[in-house]
Coordinates of C-alpha atoms and ligand atoms in Angstrom, one line a residue:
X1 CA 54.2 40.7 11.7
X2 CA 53.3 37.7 9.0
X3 CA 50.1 37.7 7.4
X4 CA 48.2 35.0 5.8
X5 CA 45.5 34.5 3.5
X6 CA 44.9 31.0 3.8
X7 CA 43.2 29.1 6.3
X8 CA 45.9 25.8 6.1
X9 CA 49.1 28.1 6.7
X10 CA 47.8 30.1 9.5
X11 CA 46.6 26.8 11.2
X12 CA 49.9 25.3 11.5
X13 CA 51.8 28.5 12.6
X14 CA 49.1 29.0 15.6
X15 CA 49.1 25.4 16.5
X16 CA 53.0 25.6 16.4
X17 CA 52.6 28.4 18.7
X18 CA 50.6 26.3 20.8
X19 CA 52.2 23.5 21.0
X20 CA 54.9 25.7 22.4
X21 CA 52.6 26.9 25.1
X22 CA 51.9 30.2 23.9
X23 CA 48.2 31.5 24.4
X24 CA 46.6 33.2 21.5
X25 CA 44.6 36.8 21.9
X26 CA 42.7 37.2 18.9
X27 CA 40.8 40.6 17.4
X28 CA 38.4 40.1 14.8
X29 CA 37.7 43.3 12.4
X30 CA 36.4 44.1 9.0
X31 CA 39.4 46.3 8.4
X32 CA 39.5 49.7 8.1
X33 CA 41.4 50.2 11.4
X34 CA 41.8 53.0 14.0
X35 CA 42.1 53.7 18.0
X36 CA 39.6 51.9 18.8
X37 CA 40.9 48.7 17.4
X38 CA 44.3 49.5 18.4
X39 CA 42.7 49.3 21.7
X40 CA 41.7 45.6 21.2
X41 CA 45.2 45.0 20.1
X42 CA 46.6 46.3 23.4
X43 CA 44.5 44.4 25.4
X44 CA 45.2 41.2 23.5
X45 CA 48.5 42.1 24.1
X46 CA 48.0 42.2 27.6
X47 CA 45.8 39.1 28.4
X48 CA 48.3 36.2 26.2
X49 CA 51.7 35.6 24.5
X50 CA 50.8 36.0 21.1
X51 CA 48.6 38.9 19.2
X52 CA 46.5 37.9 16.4
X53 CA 44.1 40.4 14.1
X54 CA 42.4 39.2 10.9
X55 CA 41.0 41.6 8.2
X56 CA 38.0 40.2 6.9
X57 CA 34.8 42.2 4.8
X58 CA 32.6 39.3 5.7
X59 CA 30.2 39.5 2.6
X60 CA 27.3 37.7 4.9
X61 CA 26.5 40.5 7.4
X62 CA 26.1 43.2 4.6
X63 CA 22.7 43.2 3.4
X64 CA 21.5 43.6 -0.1
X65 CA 20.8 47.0 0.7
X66 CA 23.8 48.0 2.4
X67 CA 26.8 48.7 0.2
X68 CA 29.7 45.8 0.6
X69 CA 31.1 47.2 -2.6
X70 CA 31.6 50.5 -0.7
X71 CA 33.3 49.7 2.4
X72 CA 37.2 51.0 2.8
X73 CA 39.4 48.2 1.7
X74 CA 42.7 49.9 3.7
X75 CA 44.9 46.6 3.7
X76 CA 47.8 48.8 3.4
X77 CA 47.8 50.8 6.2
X78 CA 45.6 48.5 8.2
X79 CA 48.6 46.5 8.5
X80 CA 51.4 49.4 9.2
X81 CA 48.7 50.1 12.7
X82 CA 48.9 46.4 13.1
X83 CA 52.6 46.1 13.2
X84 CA 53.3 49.5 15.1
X85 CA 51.3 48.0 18.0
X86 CA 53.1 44.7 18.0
X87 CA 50.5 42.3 16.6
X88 CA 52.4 38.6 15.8
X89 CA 50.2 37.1 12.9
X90 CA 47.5 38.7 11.1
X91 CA 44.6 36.4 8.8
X92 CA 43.8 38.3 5.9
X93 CA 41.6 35.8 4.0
X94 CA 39.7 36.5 0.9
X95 CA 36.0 35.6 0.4
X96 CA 36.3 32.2 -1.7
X97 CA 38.7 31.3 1.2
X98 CA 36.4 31.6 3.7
X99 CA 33.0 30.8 1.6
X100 CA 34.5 28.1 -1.1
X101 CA 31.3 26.9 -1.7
X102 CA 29.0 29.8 -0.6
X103 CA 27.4 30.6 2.3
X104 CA 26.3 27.1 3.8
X105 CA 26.2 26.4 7.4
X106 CA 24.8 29.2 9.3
X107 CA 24.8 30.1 12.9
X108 CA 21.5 31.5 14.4
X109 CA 21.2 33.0 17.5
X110 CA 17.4 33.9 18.0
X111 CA 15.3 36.4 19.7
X112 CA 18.8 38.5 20.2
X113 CA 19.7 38.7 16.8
X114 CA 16.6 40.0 15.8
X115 CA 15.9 43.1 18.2
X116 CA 17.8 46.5 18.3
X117 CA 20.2 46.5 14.9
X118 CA 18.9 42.9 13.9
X119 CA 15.4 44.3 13.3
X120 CA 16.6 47.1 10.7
X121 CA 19.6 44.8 9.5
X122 CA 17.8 41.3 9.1
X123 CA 20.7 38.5 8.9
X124 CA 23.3 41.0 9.9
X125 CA 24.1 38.7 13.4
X126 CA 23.6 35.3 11.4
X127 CA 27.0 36.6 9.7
X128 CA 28.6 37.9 11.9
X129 CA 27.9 34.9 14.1
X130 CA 29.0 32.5 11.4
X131 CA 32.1 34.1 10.5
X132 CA 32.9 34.6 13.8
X133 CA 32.8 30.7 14.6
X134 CA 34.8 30.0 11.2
X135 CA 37.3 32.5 12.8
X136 CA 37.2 31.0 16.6
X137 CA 37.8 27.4 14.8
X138 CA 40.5 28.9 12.2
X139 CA 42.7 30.8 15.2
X140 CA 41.6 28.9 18.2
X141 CA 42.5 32.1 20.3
X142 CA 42.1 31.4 24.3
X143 CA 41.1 34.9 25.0
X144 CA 38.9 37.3 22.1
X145 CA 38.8 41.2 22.2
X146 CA 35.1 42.7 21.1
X147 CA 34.7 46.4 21.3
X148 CA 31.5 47.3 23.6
X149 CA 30.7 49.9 21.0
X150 CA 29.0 46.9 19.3
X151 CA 27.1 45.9 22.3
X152 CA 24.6 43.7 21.0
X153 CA 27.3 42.0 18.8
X154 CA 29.2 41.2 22.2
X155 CA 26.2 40.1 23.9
X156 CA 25.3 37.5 20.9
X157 CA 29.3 36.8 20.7
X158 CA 29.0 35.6 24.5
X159 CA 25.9 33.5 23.9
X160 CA 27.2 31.8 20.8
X161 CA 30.0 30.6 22.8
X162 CA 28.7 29.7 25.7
X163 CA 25.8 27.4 24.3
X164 CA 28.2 26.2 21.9
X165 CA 30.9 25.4 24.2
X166 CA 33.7 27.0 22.1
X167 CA 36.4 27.4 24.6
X168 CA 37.5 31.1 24.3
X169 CA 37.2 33.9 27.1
X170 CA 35.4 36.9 25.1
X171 CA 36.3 40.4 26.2
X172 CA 34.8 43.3 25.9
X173 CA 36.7 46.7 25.8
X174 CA 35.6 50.1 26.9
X175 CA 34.6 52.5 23.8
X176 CA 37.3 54.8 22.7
X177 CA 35.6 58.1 22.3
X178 CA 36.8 61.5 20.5
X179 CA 37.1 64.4 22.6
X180 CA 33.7 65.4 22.3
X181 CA 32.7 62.2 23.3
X182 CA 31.5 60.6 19.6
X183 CA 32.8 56.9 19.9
X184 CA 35.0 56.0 17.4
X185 CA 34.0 54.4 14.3
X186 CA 34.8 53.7 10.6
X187 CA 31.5 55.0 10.0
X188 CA 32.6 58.5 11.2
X189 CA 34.9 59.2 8.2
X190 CA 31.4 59.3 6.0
X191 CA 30.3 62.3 8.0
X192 CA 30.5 66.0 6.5
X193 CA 32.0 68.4 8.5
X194 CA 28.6 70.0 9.8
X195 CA 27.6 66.2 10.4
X196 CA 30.9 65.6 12.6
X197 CA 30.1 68.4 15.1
X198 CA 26.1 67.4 15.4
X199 CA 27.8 63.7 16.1
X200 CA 28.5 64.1 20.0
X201 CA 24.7 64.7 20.2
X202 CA 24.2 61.0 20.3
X203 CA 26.6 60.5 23.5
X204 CA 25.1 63.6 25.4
X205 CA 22.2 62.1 25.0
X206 CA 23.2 58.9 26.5
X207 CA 24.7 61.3 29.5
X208 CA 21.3 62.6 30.0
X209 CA 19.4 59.4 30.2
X210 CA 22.4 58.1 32.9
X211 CA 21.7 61.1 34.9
X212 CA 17.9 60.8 35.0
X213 CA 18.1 57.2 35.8
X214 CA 20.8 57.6 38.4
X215 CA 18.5 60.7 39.6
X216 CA 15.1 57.9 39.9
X217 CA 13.5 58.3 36.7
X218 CA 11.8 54.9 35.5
X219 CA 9.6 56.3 32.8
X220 CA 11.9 54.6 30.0
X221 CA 9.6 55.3 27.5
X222 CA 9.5 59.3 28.4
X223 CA 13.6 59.1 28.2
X224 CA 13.5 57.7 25.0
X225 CA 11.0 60.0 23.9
X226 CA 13.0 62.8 25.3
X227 CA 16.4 61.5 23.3
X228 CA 14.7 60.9 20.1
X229 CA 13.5 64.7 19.5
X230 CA 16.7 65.9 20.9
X231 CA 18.4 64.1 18.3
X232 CA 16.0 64.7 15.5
X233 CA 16.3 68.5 16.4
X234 CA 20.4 67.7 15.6
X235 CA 19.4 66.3 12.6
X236 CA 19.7 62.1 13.4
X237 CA 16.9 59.9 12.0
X238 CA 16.9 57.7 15.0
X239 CA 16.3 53.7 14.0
X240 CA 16.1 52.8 18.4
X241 CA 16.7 54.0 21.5
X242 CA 16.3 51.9 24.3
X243 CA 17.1 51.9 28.3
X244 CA 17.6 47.9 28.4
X245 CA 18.9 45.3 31.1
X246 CA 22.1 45.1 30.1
X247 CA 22.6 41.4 30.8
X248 CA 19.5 40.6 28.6
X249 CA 18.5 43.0 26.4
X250 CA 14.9 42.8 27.8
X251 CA 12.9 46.1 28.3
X252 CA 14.0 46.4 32.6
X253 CA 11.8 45.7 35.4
X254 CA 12.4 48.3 38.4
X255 CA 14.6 45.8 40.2
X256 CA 17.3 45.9 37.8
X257 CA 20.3 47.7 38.4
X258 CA 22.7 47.0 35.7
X259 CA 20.8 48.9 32.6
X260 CA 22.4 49.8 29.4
X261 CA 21.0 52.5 27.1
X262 CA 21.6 51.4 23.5
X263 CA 21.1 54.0 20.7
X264 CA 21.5 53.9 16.6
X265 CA 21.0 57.0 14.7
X266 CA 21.2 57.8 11.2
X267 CA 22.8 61.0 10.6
X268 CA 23.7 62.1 6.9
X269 CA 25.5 58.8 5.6
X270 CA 26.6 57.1 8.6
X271 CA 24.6 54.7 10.6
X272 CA 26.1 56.0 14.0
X273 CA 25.3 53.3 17.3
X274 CA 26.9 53.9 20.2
X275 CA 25.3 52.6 24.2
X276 CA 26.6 53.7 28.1
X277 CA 26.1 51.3 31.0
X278 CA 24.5 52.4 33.9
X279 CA 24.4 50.8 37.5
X280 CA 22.1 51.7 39.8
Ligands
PAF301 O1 32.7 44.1 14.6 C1 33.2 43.7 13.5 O2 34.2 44.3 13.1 C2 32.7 42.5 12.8 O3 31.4 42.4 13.0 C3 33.4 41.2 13.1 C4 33.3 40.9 14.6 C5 34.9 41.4 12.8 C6 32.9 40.1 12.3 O4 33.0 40.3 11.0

């Protein structure tokens, strides 16, 4: 595997590449790697002829609140996963290569970006929106892996590109889950050890909401009641939990069979999300 930190040399290796006929699968990630990524790789793998990853702590979709300062910097052995897993090429820019002259233009995607995670994490989605278009220009991939973990992230992803005609296929893969059914995060190595075994609380009660839905119930609002006691009485400060049409991420009206629920729960110092699509 070669990496690159700048933008020029990783350009002309790709469009080498391309001008070869080889398609490009590209996974985006802040770093900090584990299954779940490895995932992403394998599906890239599987959908063109050439793997690439970038490492990137994109510095626009922290807040001033949340600590950029703080978040695992694991270039090391980020790139020892990368290479076991046969990734070609992987972009691993600094900031002043990607924001030379600070952050300028901006990509907005409105009404989405601002609901679920947006609302407690204002200009989270404008970041990772821009740096994801910096990225799509940079690798030009054909085909782009998103984990559906990040569900509203892959829902603003697929908007982006379709109104801005950026020709990519955008993918989303399955959430790998521990046994106990906590999805996999880089958040989960800030929980304690009590926190870690409270965790699965948030996917059982995503279960239980699937099974009462797929049993009739259509009093969201009761459901989401229901799941935010159960997982205050685990000790979660829940920030949202909503039973959502999955396509929109509009409140559903009764004729709508493909729902999603979408959670996000602070427990200790992790903000956990996680979300299960249900069809009815
Ligand atoms: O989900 C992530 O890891 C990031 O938001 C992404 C897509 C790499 C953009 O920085």
């Amino acid at each position: 595997m070669q990496t690159f930190t700048r933008i020029n040399e990783i350009r002309e290796v790709l469009t080498s590449e391309k001008r070869q006929g080889r398609t490009i699968g590209f996974v985006p990630t802040l770093g900090n790697l584990h299954e779940g990524h490895m995932a992403l790789i394998r599906a890239a793998r599987a959908q063109a002829d050439i793997v690439v990853a970038s490492v990137f702590i994109n510095p626009m979709q922290f807040a001033a609140n949340e600590d950029l300062d703080a978040y695992p910097r694991t270039l090391g052995a980020d790139q020892e996963k990368l290479i076991k897993e046969g990734t070609d090429f992987l972009f691993a820019p600094t900031a002043r290569e990607m924001y030379p002259e600070g952050v300028n233009t901006q990509i907005i995607i409105p009404v989405l970006s601002n609901i679920l995670c947006g609302a407690s994490r204002p200009g989270h989605f404008t970041g990772v929106a821009t740096i994801c278009t910096k990225l799509f220009n940079i690798v030009q991939p054909d085909v782009a892996m998103f984990g559906e973990k990040d569900f509203q992230q892959l829902t603003i992803i697929r908007h982006m590109v379709n109104d801005l005609y950026i020709p990519v296929k955008i993918v989303g893969i399955q959430t790998g889950r521990a046994k106990d059914g906590l999805a996999l995060s880089s958040r989960n190595t800030y929980l304690s050890a009590n926190e870690r075994k409270s965790a699965p609380v948030l996917y059982q009660c995503l279960l239980e909401t699937k099974q009462a839905l797929e049993q009739g119930a259509r009093d969201y609002y009761q459901l989401e009641l229901q799941a935010n006691s159960t997982l205050k009485q685990a000790g979660f400060k829940p920030d949202y939990y909503h039973v959502m049409n999955r396509n929109t991420l509009e409140t559903p009206t009764s004729a709508d069979k493909q729902l999603i629920v979408l959670a996000a729960a602070q427990l200790g110092k992790s903000r956990l999300i996680d979300n299960l699509q249900i069809d009815l």
